[in-house]
Coordinates of C-alpha atoms in Angstrom, one line a residue:
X1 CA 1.4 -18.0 9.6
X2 CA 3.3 -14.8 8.8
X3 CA 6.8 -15.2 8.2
X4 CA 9.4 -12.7 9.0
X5 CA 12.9 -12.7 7.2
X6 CA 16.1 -11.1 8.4
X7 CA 18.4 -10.4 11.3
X8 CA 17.8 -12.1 14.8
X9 CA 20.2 -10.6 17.4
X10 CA 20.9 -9.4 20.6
X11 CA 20.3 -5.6 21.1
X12 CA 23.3 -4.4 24.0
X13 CA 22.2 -1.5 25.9
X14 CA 24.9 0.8 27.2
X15 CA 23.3 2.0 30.8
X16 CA 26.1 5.0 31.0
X17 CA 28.9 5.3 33.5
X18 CA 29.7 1.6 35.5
X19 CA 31.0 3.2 38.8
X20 CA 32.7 6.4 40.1
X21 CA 36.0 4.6 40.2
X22 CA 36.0 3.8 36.2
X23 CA 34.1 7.0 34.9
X24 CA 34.8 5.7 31.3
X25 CA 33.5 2.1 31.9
X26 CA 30.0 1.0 31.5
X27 CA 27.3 -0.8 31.7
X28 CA 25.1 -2.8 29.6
X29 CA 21.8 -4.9 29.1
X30 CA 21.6 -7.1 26.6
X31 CA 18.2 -8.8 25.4
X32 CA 17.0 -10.1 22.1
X33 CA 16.4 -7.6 19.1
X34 CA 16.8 -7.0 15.3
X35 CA 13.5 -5.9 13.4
X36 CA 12.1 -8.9 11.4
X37 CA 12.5 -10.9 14.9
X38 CA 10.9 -8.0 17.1
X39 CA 8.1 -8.1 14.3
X40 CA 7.4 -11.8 14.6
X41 CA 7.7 -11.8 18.4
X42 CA 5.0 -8.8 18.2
X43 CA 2.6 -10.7 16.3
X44 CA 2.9 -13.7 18.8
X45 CA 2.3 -11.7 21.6
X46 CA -0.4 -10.2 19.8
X47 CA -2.7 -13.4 19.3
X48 CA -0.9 -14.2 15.2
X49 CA 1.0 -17.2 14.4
X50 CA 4.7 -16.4 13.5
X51 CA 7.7 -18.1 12.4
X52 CA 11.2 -16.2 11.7
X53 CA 13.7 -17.5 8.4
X54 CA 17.1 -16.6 9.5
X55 CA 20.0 -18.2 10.3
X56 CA 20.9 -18.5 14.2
X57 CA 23.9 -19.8 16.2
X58 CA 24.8 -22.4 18.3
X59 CA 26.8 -20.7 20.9
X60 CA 25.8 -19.2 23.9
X61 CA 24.1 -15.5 22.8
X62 CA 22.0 -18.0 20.0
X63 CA 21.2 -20.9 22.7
X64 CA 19.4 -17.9 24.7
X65 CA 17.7 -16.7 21.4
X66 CA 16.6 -19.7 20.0
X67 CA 15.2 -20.3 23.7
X68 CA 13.5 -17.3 23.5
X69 CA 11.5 -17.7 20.6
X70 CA 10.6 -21.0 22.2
X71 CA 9.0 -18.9 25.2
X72 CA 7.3 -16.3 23.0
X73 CA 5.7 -18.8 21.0
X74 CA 7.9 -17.9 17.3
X75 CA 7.9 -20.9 15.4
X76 CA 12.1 -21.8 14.2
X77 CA 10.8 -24.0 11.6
X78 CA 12.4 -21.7 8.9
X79 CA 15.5 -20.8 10.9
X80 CA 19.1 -22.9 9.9
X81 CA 21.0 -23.0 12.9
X82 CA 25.0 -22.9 12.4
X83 CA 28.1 -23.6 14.4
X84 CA 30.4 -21.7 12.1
X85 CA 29.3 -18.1 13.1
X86 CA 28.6 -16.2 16.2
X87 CA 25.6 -14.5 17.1
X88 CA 25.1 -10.5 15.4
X89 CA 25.4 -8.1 18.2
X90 CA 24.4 -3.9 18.6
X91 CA 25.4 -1.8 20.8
X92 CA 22.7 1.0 21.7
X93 CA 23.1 4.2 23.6
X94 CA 19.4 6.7 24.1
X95 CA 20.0 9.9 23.3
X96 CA 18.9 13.0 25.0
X97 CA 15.5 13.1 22.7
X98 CA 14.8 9.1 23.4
X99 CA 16.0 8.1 20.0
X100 CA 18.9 5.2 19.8
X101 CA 22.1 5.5 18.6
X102 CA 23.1 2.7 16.9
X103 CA 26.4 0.5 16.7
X104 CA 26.2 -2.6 14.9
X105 CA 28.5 -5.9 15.1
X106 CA 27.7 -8.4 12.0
X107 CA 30.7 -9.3 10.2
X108 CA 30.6 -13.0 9.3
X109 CA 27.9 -13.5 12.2
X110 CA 25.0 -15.7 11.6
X111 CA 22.2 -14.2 10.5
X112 CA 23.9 -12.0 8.2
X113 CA 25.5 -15.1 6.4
X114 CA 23.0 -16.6 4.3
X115 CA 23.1 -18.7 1.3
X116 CA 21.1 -19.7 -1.0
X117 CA 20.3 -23.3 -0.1
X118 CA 18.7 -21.8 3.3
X119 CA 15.9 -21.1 1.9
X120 CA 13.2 -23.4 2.3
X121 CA 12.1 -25.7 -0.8
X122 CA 8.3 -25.3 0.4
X123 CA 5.7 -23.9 1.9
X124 CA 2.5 -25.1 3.3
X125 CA -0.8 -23.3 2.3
X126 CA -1.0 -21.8 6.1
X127 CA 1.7 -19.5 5.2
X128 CA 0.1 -16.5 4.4
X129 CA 2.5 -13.4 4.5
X130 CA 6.7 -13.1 4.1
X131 CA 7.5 -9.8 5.6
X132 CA 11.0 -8.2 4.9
X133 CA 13.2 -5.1 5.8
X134 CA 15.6 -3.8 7.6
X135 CA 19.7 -4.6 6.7
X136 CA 19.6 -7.6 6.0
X137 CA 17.7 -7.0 2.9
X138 CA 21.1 -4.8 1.8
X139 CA 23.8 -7.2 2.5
X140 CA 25.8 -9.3 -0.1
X141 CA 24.5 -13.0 -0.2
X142 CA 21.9 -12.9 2.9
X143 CA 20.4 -9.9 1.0
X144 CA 20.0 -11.4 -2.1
X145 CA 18.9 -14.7 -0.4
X146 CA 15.8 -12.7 0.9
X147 CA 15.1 -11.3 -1.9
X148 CA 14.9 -14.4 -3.9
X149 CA 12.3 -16.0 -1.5
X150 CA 10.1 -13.3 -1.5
X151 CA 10.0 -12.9 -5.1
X152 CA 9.8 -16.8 -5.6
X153 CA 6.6 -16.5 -3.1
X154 CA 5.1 -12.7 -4.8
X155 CA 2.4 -14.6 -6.3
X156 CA 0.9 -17.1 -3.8
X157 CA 1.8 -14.8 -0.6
X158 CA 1.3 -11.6 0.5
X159 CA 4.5 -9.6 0.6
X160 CA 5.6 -6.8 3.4
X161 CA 8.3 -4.7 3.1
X162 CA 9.6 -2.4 5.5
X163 CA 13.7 -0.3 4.5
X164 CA 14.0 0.2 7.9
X165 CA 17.5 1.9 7.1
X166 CA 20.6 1.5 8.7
X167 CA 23.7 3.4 7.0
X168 CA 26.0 2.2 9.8
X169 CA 25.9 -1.5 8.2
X170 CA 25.3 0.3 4.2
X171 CA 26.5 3.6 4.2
X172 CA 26.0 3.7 0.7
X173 CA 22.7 5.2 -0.1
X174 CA 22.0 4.7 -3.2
X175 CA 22.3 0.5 -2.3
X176 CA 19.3 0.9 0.0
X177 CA 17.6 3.2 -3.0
X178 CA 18.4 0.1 -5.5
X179 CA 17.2 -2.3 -2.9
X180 CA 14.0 -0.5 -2.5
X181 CA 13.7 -0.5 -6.1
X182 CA 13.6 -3.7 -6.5
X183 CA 11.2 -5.1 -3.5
X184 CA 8.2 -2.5 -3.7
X185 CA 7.1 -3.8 -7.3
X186 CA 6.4 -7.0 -5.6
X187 CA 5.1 -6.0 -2.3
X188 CA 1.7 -5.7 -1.2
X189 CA 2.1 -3.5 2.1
X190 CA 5.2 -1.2 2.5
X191 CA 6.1 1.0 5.6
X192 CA 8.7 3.3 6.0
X193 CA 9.6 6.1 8.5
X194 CA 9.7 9.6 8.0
X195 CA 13.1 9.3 8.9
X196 CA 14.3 7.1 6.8
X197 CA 12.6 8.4 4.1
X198 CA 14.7 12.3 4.5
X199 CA 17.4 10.1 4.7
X200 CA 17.0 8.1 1.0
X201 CA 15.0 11.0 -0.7
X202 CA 16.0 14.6 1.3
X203 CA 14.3 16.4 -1.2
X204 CA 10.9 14.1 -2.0
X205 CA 7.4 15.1 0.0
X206 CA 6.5 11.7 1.6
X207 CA 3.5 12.1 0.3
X208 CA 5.2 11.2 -2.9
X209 CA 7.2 8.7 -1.7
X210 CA 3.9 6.9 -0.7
X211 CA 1.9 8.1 -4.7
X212 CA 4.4 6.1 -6.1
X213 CA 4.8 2.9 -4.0
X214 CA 0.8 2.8 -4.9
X215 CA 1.4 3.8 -8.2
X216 CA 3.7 1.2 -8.5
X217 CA 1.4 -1.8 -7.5
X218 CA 1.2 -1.9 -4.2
X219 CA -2.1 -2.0 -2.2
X220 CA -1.0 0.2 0.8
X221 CA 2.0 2.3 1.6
X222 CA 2.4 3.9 5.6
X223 CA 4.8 6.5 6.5
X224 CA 5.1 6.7 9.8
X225 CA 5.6 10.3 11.4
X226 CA 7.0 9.8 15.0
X227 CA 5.1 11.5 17.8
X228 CA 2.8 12.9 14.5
X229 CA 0.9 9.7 13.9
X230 CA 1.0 8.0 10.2
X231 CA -0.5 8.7 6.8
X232 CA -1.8 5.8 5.1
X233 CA -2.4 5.7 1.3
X234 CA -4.2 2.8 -0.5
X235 CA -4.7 1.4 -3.8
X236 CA -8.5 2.1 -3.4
X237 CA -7.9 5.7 -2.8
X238 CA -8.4 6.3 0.9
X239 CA -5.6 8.5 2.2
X240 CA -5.6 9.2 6.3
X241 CA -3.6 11.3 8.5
X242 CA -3.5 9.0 11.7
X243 CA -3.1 11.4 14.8
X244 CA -0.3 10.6 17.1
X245 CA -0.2 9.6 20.7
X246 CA 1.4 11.4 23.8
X247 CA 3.2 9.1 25.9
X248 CA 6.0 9.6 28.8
X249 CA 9.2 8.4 26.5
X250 CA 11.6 5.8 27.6
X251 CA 13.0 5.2 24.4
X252 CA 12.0 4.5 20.4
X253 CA 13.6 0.9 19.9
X254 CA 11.2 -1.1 18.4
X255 CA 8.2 1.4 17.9
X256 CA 8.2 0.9 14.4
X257 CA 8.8 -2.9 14.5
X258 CA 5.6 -2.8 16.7
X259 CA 3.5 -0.5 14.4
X260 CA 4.3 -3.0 11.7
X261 CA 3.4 -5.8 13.6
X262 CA 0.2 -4.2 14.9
X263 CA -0.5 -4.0 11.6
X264 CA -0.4 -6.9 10.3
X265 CA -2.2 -8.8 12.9
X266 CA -5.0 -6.3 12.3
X267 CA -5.1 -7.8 8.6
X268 CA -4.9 -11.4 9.9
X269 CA -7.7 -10.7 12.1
X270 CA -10.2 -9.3 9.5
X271 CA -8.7 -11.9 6.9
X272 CA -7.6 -8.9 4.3
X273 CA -4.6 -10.2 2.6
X274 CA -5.9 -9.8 -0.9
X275 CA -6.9 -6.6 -2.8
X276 CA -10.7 -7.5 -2.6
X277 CA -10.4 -7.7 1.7
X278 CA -8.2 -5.1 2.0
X279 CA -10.7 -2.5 0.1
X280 CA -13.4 -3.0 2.8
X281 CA -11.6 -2.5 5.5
X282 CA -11.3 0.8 7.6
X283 CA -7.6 1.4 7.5
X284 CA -7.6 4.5 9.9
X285 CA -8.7 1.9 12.2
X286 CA -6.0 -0.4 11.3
X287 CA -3.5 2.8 11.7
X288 CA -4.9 4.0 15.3
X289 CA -4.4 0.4 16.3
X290 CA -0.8 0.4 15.2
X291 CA -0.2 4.1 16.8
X292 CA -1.5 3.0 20.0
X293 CA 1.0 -0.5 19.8
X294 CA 3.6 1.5 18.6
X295 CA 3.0 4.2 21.8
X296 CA 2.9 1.7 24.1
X297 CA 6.3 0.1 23.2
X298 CA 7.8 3.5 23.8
X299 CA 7.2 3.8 27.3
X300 CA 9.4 0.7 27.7
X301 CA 13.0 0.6 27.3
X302 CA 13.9 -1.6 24.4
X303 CA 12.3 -3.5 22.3
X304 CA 9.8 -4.9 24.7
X305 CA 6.4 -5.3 22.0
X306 CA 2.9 -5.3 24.0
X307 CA 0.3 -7.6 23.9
X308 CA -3.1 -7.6 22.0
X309 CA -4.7 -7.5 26.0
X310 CA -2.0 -5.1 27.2
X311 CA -3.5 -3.0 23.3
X312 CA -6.4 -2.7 23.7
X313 CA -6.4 -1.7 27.4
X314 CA -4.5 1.1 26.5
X315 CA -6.5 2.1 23.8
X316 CA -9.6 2.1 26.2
X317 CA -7.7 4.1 28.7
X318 CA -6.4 6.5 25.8
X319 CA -10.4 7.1 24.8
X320 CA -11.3 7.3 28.6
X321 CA -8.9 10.2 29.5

């Protein structure tokens, strides 16, 4: 199993103007969202087993999410369920170039509430992965719950980490920079966007960014690049520039969360969560698999993570045309 850690929310689209007689009204969509929960619903729909640890409410938006994971097969064993907190909420408007615009509602909501004696006393040997990232990593209390876990598990469990940054929740930079500091010595696999990555280091080549995540222990660090693909850098010393794929735009919202989740079922799948496995594996493979996932999700609107089936069908038509 491959457990994901963070926020579980629901994801409020803003569909524009709600009628010609109230040109400033609108209307909205809302479905289920937040990045560790998009990642473990990706690797469900994928074919891997995944559980999310996060804290989730009982009223009404929570009832529908805890249903949810029900449907799509995401184990709640790890999640604490609460009656003292609502459920996290973000409002999302696309912009012109596809990308979201983000407005997030978490104050004292559930999942961003975490103490310490959430966290689970133990786990069973099936549990192979704890992936983290995203805000929840930066908060006060749920971060440092998060943090705790993963570093209590570093050294039976393989350890993801993906910034994922969001300065509307932290504005203050240098938190995610301390943050990132301390959760890429003990992680195995760490992803970051291009973006984010002009946004914590303006100044740093990624390609330095991803030298020192390997430098620092590490066994692989991805940057992913947008519409320019990924480069992939591993402890082993293969280095690939993963070409992109064209695809007709809807939006970008959970592209990355898919490209991580492609990923890491691609490592369940050829058993590679240790250093020995993961230095015999092709990794550009691993990355076209993930660029084609993450593609796919972005002719959808929202969050809406293929299938292994709905994959690799793509990435036969990709090859044919």
């Amino acid at each position: 199993m491959i457990i994901t850690c963070g926020e579980a929310l629901f994801d409020v689209f803003a569909d524009g103007a709600a009628g010609e007689a109230d040109p400033f009204a609108i209307s909205a969509r809302g479905v289920v969202g937040g990045s560790p929960l998009n990642v473990a619903l990706g690797l469900s729909r994928m074919g891997s087993k995944s559980g999310i640890f996060t804290r989730v409410s009982t009223d009404a938006l929570g009832q529908k999410l805890s249903a949810f994971l029900d449907e799509n097969g995401v184990s709640r064993q790890f999640c604490v369920t609460t009656d003292k907190h609502y459920t996290t909420f973000v409002l999302i408007q696309t912009k012109p170039d596809g990308q979201p615009d983000y407005a997030i509602y978490c104050n004292g909501t559930a999942d961003c509430s975490m103490e310490m004696a959430d966290i689970p006393e133990t786990l069973s040997d099936d549990v192979k992965v704890i992936h983290l990232g995203s805000f929840a990593t930066v908060l006060p209390g749920t971060g440092d719950v998060h943090r705790a876990f993963a570093k209590r598990e570093a050294a039976q469990r393989f350890i993801t980490y993906d910034p994922n940054v969001r300065t509307m929740v932290e504005p203050d930079l240098d938190r995610w920079r301390e943050i990132n500091d301390d959760l890429v010595p003990i992680a195995n696999f760490v992803k970051a966007s291009d973006e984010d990555l002009h946004i914590l280091y303006p100044d740093r080549p990624i390609e330095h960014f991803a030298e020192d995540v390997i430098s620092k222990g590490a066994d692989i660090c991805i940057v992913t690049c947008g519409p320019d693909g990924a480069l992939i850098m591993s402890k082993d010393g293969q280095v690939h520039q993963v070409s992109g794929v064209t695809v007709d735009v809807k939006d970008t919202v959970g592209a990355g969360d898919t490209f991580q989740a492609a990923c890491l079922h691609f490592l369940e799948k050829h058993d590679a969560f240790s250093s020995e496995k993961l230095a015999q594996l092709d990794l550009l493979e691993m990355g076209n698999f993930a660029t084609h996932a993450a593609a796919l999700t972005c002719t959808r609107r929202g969050a809406d993570l293929p299938t292994g089936a709905e994959i690799e069908a793509f990435m036969a038509s990709s090859q044919a045309s």
